PDB file of C-alpha atoms in Angstrom:
ATOM      1  CA  UNK A  29       6.824   2.108  15.530  1.00 98.00           C
ATOM      2  CA  UNK A  30       6.652   0.495  12.121  1.00 98.00           C
ATOM      3  CA  UNK A  31       3.435  -0.919  10.686  1.00 99.00           C
ATOM      4  CA  UNK A  32       2.751  -3.169   7.692  1.00 99.00           C
ATOM      5  CA  UNK A  33      -0.271  -2.216   5.624  1.00 98.00           C
ATOM      6  CA  UNK A  34      -1.226  -5.251   3.555  1.00 98.00           C
ATOM      7  CA  UNK A  35      -3.911  -4.597   0.978  1.00 98.00           C
ATOM      8  CA  UNK A  36      -5.844  -6.985  -1.234  1.00 98.00           C
ATOM      9  CA  UNK A  37      -7.384  -5.743  -4.486  1.00 98.00           C
ATOM     10  CA  UNK A  38     -10.860  -6.422  -5.755  1.00 98.00           C
ATOM     11  CA  UNK A  39     -11.047  -8.586  -8.875  1.00 96.00           C
ATOM     12  CA  UNK A  40     -10.219  -6.659 -12.068  1.00 95.00           C
ATOM     13  CA  UNK A  41      -8.869  -3.625 -10.215  1.00 97.00           C
ATOM     14  CA  UNK A  42      -6.465  -2.426 -12.926  1.00 97.00           C
ATOM     15  CA  UNK A  43      -8.627   0.342 -14.413  1.00 97.00           C
ATOM     16  CA  UNK A  44      -9.456   1.719 -10.960  1.00 97.00           C
ATOM     17  CA  UNK A  45      -5.764   1.511 -10.019  1.00 97.00           C
ATOM     18  CA  UNK A  46      -4.692   3.439 -13.097  1.00 97.00           C
ATOM     19  CA  UNK A  47      -7.276   6.166 -12.520  1.00 98.00           C
ATOM     20  CA  UNK A  48      -6.396   6.599  -8.849  1.00 98.00           C
ATOM     21  CA  UNK A  49      -2.622   6.014  -8.967  1.00 98.00           C
ATOM     22  CA  UNK A  50      -1.522   9.696  -9.025  1.00 98.00           C
ATOM     23  CA  UNK A  51      -3.412  10.448  -5.789  1.00 98.00           C
ATOM     24  CA  UNK A  52      -2.170   7.232  -4.180  1.00 98.00           C
ATOM     25  CA  UNK A  53       1.454   8.035  -5.075  1.00 98.00           C
ATOM     26  CA  UNK A  54       1.078  11.611  -3.816  1.00 98.00           C
ATOM     27  CA  UNK A  55       0.209  10.314  -0.331  1.00 97.00           C
ATOM     28  CA  UNK A  56       3.104   7.866  -0.371  1.00 98.00           C
ATOM     29  CA  UNK A  57       5.460  10.652  -1.469  1.00 98.00           C
ATOM     30  CA  UNK A  58       4.301  12.778   1.478  1.00 98.00           C
ATOM     31  CA  UNK A  59       4.990   9.872   3.825  1.00 98.00           C
ATOM     32  CA  UNK A  60       8.452   9.477   2.289  1.00 98.00           C
ATOM     33  CA  UNK A  61       9.154  13.227   2.454  1.00 98.00           C
ATOM     34  CA  UNK A  62       8.323  13.108   6.174  1.00 98.00           C
ATOM     35  CA  UNK A  63      10.907  10.328   6.610  1.00 98.00           C
ATOM     36  CA  UNK A  64       8.354   7.688   7.613  1.00 98.00           C
ATOM     37  CA  UNK A  65       8.179   5.382   4.574  1.00 98.00           C
ATOM     38  CA  UNK A  66      10.318   2.216   4.619  1.00 98.00           C
ATOM     39  CA  UNK A  67       8.953   0.603   1.448  1.00 98.00           C
ATOM     40  CA  UNK A  68       5.847   0.466  -0.695  1.00 98.00           C
ATOM     41  CA  UNK A  69       4.711  -1.322  -3.814  1.00 98.00           C
ATOM     42  CA  UNK A  70       2.152  -3.544  -5.488  1.00 98.00           C
ATOM     43  CA  UNK A  71       1.910  -7.321  -5.790  1.00 98.00           C
ATOM     44  CA  UNK A  72       1.881  -8.234  -9.509  1.00 98.00           C
ATOM     45  CA  UNK A  73      -0.795 -10.771 -10.432  1.00 97.00           C
ATOM     46  CA  UNK A  74       1.797 -12.794 -12.369  1.00 98.00           C
ATOM     47  CA  UNK A  75       5.477 -13.501 -11.846  1.00 98.00           C
ATOM     48  CA  UNK A  76       6.643 -10.390 -13.681  1.00 97.00           C
ATOM     49  CA  UNK A  77       7.555  -6.852 -12.596  1.00 94.00           C
ATOM     50  CA  UNK A  78       5.322  -5.505 -15.367  1.00 95.00           C
ATOM     51  CA  UNK A  79       2.209  -7.699 -15.343  1.00 97.00           C
ATOM     52  CA  UNK A  80       0.513  -5.669 -18.079  1.00 96.00           C
ATOM     53  CA  UNK A  81      -3.177  -6.457 -18.423  1.00 96.00           C
ATOM     54  CA  UNK A  82      -2.952  -9.035 -15.607  1.00 97.00           C
ATOM     55  CA  UNK A  83      -2.662  -6.167 -13.137  1.00 97.00           C
ATOM     56  CA  UNK A  84      -2.035  -6.474  -9.431  1.00 98.00           C
ATOM     57  CA  UNK A  85      -3.518  -8.371  -6.506  1.00 98.00           C
ATOM     58  CA  UNK A  86      -2.729  -5.894  -3.753  1.00 98.00           C
ATOM     59  CA  UNK A  87      -0.072  -3.723  -2.161  1.00 98.00           C
ATOM     60  CA  UNK A  88       2.335  -3.560   0.741  1.00 98.00           C
ATOM     61  CA  UNK A  89       3.345  -0.439   2.647  1.00 98.00           C
ATOM     62  CA  UNK A  90       5.731  -0.488   5.591  1.00 98.00           C
ATOM     63  CA  UNK A  91       5.926   2.846   7.360  1.00 98.00           C
ATOM     64  CA  UNK A  92       6.361   4.498  10.724  1.00 98.00           C
ATOM     65  CA  UNK A  93       3.281   5.830  12.512  1.00 98.00           C
ATOM     66  CA  UNK A  94       2.613   7.051  16.045  1.00 98.00           C
ATOM     67  CA  UNK A  95       0.242   4.179  16.777  1.00 98.00           C
ATOM     68  CA  UNK A  96      -1.720   1.315  15.282  1.00 98.00           C
ATOM     69  CA  UNK A  97      -4.782   3.579  15.221  1.00 98.00           C
ATOM     70  CA  UNK A  98      -2.856   6.235  13.274  1.00 98.00           C
ATOM     71  CA  UNK A  99      -1.643   3.625  10.773  1.00 98.00           C
ATOM     72  CA  UNK A 100      -5.188   2.275  10.359  1.00 98.00           C
ATOM     73  CA  UNK A 101      -6.566   5.778   9.880  1.00 98.00           C
ATOM     74  CA  UNK A 102      -3.934   6.490   7.210  1.00 98.00           C
ATOM     75  CA  UNK A 103      -4.729   3.202   5.439  1.00 98.00           C
ATOM     76  CA  UNK A 104      -8.482   3.816   5.556  1.00 97.00           C
ATOM     77  CA  UNK A 105      -8.021   7.198   3.830  1.00 97.00           C
ATOM     78  CA  UNK A 106      -5.879   5.825   0.993  1.00 97.00           C
ATOM     79  CA  UNK A 107      -7.293   6.787  -2.414  1.00 98.00           C
ATOM     80  CA  UNK A 108      -7.146   3.141  -3.489  1.00 98.00           C
ATOM     81  CA  UNK A 109      -9.396   2.292  -0.557  1.00 96.00           C
ATOM     82  CA  UNK A 110     -11.877   5.086  -1.162  1.00 94.00           C
ATOM     83  CA  UNK A 111     -11.957   4.375  -4.942  1.00 97.00           C
ATOM     84  CA  UNK A 112     -12.753   0.698  -4.409  1.00 97.00           C
ATOM     85  CA  UNK A 113      -9.396  -0.724  -5.577  1.00 98.00           C
ATOM     86  CA  UNK A 114      -8.880  -2.502  -2.278  1.00 98.00           C
ATOM     87  CA  UNK A 115     -11.209  -5.218  -1.067  1.00 98.00           C
ATOM     88  CA  UNK A 116      -9.449  -5.682   2.262  1.00 97.00           C
ATOM     89  CA  UNK A 117      -6.703  -3.916   4.204  1.00 98.00           C
ATOM     90  CA  UNK A 118      -4.874  -5.381   7.175  1.00 98.00           C
ATOM     91  CA  UNK A 119      -2.673  -3.191   9.373  1.00 98.00           C
ATOM     92  CA  UNK A 120      -0.194  -4.866  11.729  1.00 98.00           C
ATOM     93  CA  UNK A 121       2.708  -3.776  13.885  1.00 98.00           C
ATOM     94  CA  UNK A 122       5.989  -4.620  12.168  1.00 98.00           C
ATOM     95  CA  UNK A 123       9.438  -5.190  13.666  1.00 98.00           C
ATOM     96  CA  UNK A 124      12.219  -4.699  11.149  1.00 97.00           C
ATOM     97  CA  UNK A 125      15.173  -7.024  11.728  1.00 97.00           C
ATOM     98  CA  UNK A 126      16.988  -6.836   8.367  1.00 95.00           C
ATOM     99  CA  UNK A 127      18.489  -4.767   7.043  1.00 91.00           C
ATOM    100  CA  UNK A 128      19.434  -3.429  10.426  1.00 84.00           C
TER     101      UNK A 128
END
């Protein structure tokens, strides 16, 4: 089943994000290589793809996992979570309708 992992950053997370990004991307790449990643990316803090010093307010990952517990476990082990980039992470079942 698919799950949405919706993460909210702490205030002023940009430096922590930059420092931890390679490890975060490595995990996402592994998920993609396994054929389980649907989409992933950050939420810019301003209405711009490259928010510069404004940074990001969180992230969204939609991926396939065996269960809600497995998705939560994966989210809890994310380098952004362990490095203190994320203030809050919500994991929910997700039903993709489009594109179908």
